[in-house]
């Protein structure tokens, strides 16, 4: 059983729309949750972190965490072509390691 | 601020040749260091991690090895490369209480 699962892509959204990315995890003791953005051919970049239930907003990005449902999501509002990338969900599985999802590729069409 | 370097950026090596990839981190002390591999179109696979000098944990049995000769230096090696070793090798560091990891620019390895 995969520890972190993300909704399958690719996800295509029109410019200006909201992109919604979902992630579920299996380890109930996980405390830290992250979203990374990876442009094609580049390394992953940390864009959001969330540690407690609820919403966390940073610019056009909103992360949502529900520990009871073991669910974390990322909303991208007013999507721009520069948001076209693969988004990786990551969850800590112990004091040192993160478990990464396979990623969801987002394409924002003009 | 912290900076992470990897080199080389790209590498083309024949099957059976040795490998040495280097990663260094600046601006932090005693970080946790990680080596990941990402095959084309695939997710991140954790290969090794280190919580201190000389301390290496291996996640996947293979023909690769890792060493940490200095606090902020992490080296990935192989004595004989296989075709299946091709991929994007990423070094990452972490020192925060919330387990976040930060990645270097990566090395793209092609084994021919």
Coordinates of C-alpha atoms in Angstrom, one line a residue:
Chain A
X1 CA 0.0 0.0 0.0
X2 CA 1.4 3.4 -1.0
X3 CA 2.0 5.7 1.8
X4 CA 1.1 8.9 -0.1
X5 CA -1.3 8.9 -3.0
X6 CA -2.2 11.9 -5.3
X7 CA -5.0 12.3 -7.7
X8 CA -4.0 11.1 -11.1
X9 CA -3.2 13.6 -13.7
X10 CA -2.6 15.3 -15.9
X11 CA -4.8 18.2 -14.8
X12 CA -5.6 20.8 -17.4
X13 CA -7.2 24.1 -16.3
X14 CA -7.9 27.4 -18.2
X15 CA -5.9 30.5 -17.2
X16 CA -7.5 32.2 -14.3
X17 CA -9.3 29.1 -13.0
X18 CA -8.7 27.2 -9.7
X19 CA -6.6 24.1 -9.8
X20 CA -7.4 21.6 -7.1
X21 CA -4.8 19.0 -6.1
X22 CA -5.5 16.2 -3.6
X23 CA -3.4 13.9 -1.6
X24 CA -4.1 11.1 1.0
X25 CA -1.7 9.5 3.3
X26 CA -1.7 6.3 5.3
X27 CA 0.4 7.0 8.5
X28 CA -1.8 8.5 11.2
X29 CA 1.3 9.7 13.2
X30 CA 2.5 12.1 10.4
X31 CA 2.8 15.6 11.6
X32 CA 4.2 17.6 8.7
X33 CA 2.8 18.0 5.2
X34 CA 4.4 19.7 2.2
X35 CA 3.7 20.6 -1.4
X36 CA 6.6 20.8 -3.8
X37 CA 6.5 22.2 -7.3
X38 CA 8.8 20.7 -10.0
X39 CA 9.2 22.3 -13.4
X40 CA 10.2 19.9 -16.2
X41 CA 13.9 19.2 -15.9
X42 CA 14.3 21.0 -12.6
X43 CA 14.5 19.9 -9.0
X44 CA 11.5 20.1 -6.6
X45 CA 10.9 23.4 -4.9
X46 CA 9.1 23.7 -1.5
X47 CA 6.1 25.9 -2.0
X48 CA 3.8 25.2 1.0
X49 CA 4.0 23.5 4.4
X50 CA 1.1 22.8 6.8
X51 CA 1.2 21.2 10.2
X52 CA -2.3 21.7 11.8
X53 CA -5.8 21.1 10.6
X54 CA -7.4 23.8 8.6
X55 CA -6.4 26.1 5.8
X56 CA -3.1 27.9 5.2
X57 CA -2.9 30.6 2.5
X58 CA 0.2 32.0 0.8
X59 CA -0.5 34.3 -2.1
X60 CA -2.5 32.3 -4.7
X61 CA -1.8 29.0 -3.0
X62 CA -4.0 27.5 -0.2
X63 CA -3.1 24.3 1.6
X64 CA -5.8 22.4 3.4
X65 CA -5.2 19.7 6.0
X66 CA -7.7 17.2 7.6
X67 CA -5.8 14.8 9.8
X68 CA -9.0 12.8 10.7
X69 CA -9.5 12.0 7.0
X70 CA -5.8 11.8 6.4
X71 CA -6.2 14.2 3.5
X72 CA -4.2 17.3 2.4
X73 CA -5.0 19.4 -0.6
X74 CA -3.5 22.4 -2.6
X75 CA -5.6 25.0 -4.3
X76 CA -4.1 27.3 -6.9
X77 CA -6.3 30.3 -7.5
X78 CA -6.1 32.5 -10.6
X79 CA -3.9 29.9 -12.3
X80 CA -1.2 31.2 -14.6
X81 CA 0.8 29.5 -17.3
X82 CA 3.8 29.7 -15.0
X83 CA 2.0 27.3 -12.6
X84 CA 2.3 24.6 -15.2
X85 CA 4.4 22.0 -13.4
X86 CA 4.3 18.7 -11.5
X87 CA 3.2 19.1 -7.9
X88 CA 4.5 16.6 -5.3
X89 CA 2.8 16.0 -2.0
X90 CA 5.1 14.9 0.8
X91 CA 4.4 13.7 4.4
X92 CA 6.9 13.0 7.2
X93 CA 7.0 9.3 8.1
X94 CA 9.6 9.5 10.9
X95 CA 12.0 12.0 12.4
X96 CA 14.2 12.0 9.2
X97 CA 12.3 10.9 6.2
X98 CA 9.5 12.2 3.9
X99 CA 7.3 10.0 1.8
X100 CA 6.5 11.6 -1.6
X101 CA 3.5 11.0 -3.8
X102 CA 4.0 10.3 -7.5
X103 CA 3.0 13.8 -8.4
X104 CA 0.2 15.5 -10.4
X105 CA 1.1 17.3 -13.5
X106 CA -0.8 20.6 -14.0
X107 CA -1.1 22.4 -17.4
X108 CA -2.6 25.9 -17.4
X109 CA -3.9 26.7 -20.9
X110 CA -4.1 30.2 -22.1
Chain B
X1 CA 20.8 31.8 4.0
X2 CA 21.4 28.2 3.1
X3 CA 22.6 27.1 -0.3
X4 CA 23.0 23.6 -1.7
X5 CA 25.3 22.7 -4.6
X6 CA 25.5 19.6 -6.7
X7 CA 28.0 18.7 -9.4
X8 CA 28.3 17.9 -12.1
X9 CA 25.0 19.1 -13.5
X10 CA 25.0 16.5 -16.3
X11 CA 27.0 13.3 -16.8
X12 CA 27.2 10.7 -19.5
X13 CA 29.0 7.5 -18.5
X14 CA 29.5 4.1 -20.1
X15 CA 28.2 1.0 -18.4
X16 CA 30.7 -0.4 -16.0
X17 CA 32.4 2.9 -15.3
X18 CA 32.7 4.4 -11.8
X19 CA 30.6 7.3 -10.5
X20 CA 31.1 10.1 -8.0
X21 CA 28.5 12.8 -7.4
X22 CA 29.1 15.5 -4.8
X23 CA 26.7 17.6 -2.8
X24 CA 27.6 20.4 -0.4
X25 CA 25.5 22.6 1.8
X26 CA 26.4 26.1 3.0
X27 CA 24.8 28.2 5.8
X28 CA 23.9 25.4 8.2
X29 CA 25.5 23.0 10.6
X30 CA 24.9 19.3 11.1
X31 CA 22.1 19.1 8.5
X32 CA 20.4 15.8 7.6
X33 CA 21.4 15.0 4.1
X34 CA 19.6 12.9 1.5
X35 CA 20.2 11.3 -1.9
X36 CA 17.2 10.7 -4.1
X37 CA 16.9 9.3 -7.6
X38 CA 14.1 10.2 -10.0
X39 CA 13.8 8.0 -13.1
X40 CA 12.2 9.5 -16.2
X41 CA 8.5 10.2 -15.6
X42 CA 8.7 8.6 -12.1
X43 CA 8.5 9.7 -8.5
X44 CA 11.3 10.3 -6.0
X45 CA 13.1 7.3 -4.6
X46 CA 15.1 7.8 -1.4
X47 CA 18.5 6.1 -1.8
X48 CA 20.5 7.2 1.3
X49 CA 20.3 9.6 4.2
X50 CA 22.7 10.8 6.8
X51 CA 22.1 12.4 10.2
X52 CA 25.8 13.1 10.9
X53 CA 29.4 12.6 9.7
X54 CA 30.1 9.0 8.9
X55 CA 26.5 8.0 9.5
X56 CA 24.8 6.6 6.4
X57 CA 21.4 4.8 6.2
X58 CA 20.6 2.9 3.0
X59 CA 17.1 2.6 1.8
X60 CA 17.4 0.5 -1.3
X61 CA 19.9 -2.3 -1.9
X62 CA 21.8 -1.6 -5.1
X63 CA 25.3 -1.0 -6.5
X64 CA 25.4 2.6 -5.1
X65 CA 27.0 3.8 -1.9
X66 CA 27.2 7.1 -0.1
X67 CA 29.6 8.8 2.2
X68 CA 29.7 11.8 4.4
X69 CA 33.3 12.8 4.9
X70 CA 32.5 16.3 6.3
X71 CA 29.6 17.8 8.0
X72 CA 28.2 19.5 4.9
X73 CA 29.4 17.2 2.2
X74 CA 27.6 14.2 0.9
X75 CA 29.0 11.9 -1.9
X76 CA 27.2 9.3 -4.0
X77 CA 29.4 6.7 -5.6
X78 CA 29.4 3.5 -7.6
X79 CA 32.2 1.2 -8.7
X80 CA 30.4 0.0 -11.8
X81 CA 27.4 1.7 -13.3
X82 CA 24.4 -0.2 -14.8
X83 CA 22.1 1.1 -17.5
X84 CA 19.3 1.2 -14.8
X85 CA 21.4 3.8 -12.8
X86 CA 20.3 6.4 -15.3
X87 CA 18.2 9.2 -13.8
X88 CA 18.0 12.5 -12.1
X89 CA 20.0 12.4 -8.8
X90 CA 18.9 14.9 -6.2
X91 CA 20.6 15.9 -3.0
X92 CA 18.5 17.4 -0.2
X93 CA 19.1 18.8 3.2
X94 CA 17.0 19.3 6.3
X95 CA 17.7 20.9 9.7
X96 CA 14.3 22.2 10.8
X97 CA 12.0 20.8 13.5
X98 CA 9.2 20.2 10.9
X99 CA 11.1 17.9 8.7
X100 CA 11.0 20.0 5.5
X101 CA 13.7 19.2 3.0
X102 CA 15.3 21.5 0.4
X103 CA 16.7 20.1 -2.8
X104 CA 19.8 20.9 -4.8
X105 CA 19.7 21.5 -8.6
X106 CA 20.3 17.8 -9.4
X107 CA 22.6 15.8 -11.6
X108 CA 21.2 14.2 -14.7
X109 CA 23.1 10.9 -15.3
X110 CA 22.9 9.0 -18.5
X111 CA 24.5 5.6 -18.6
X112 CA 25.2 4.4 -22.1

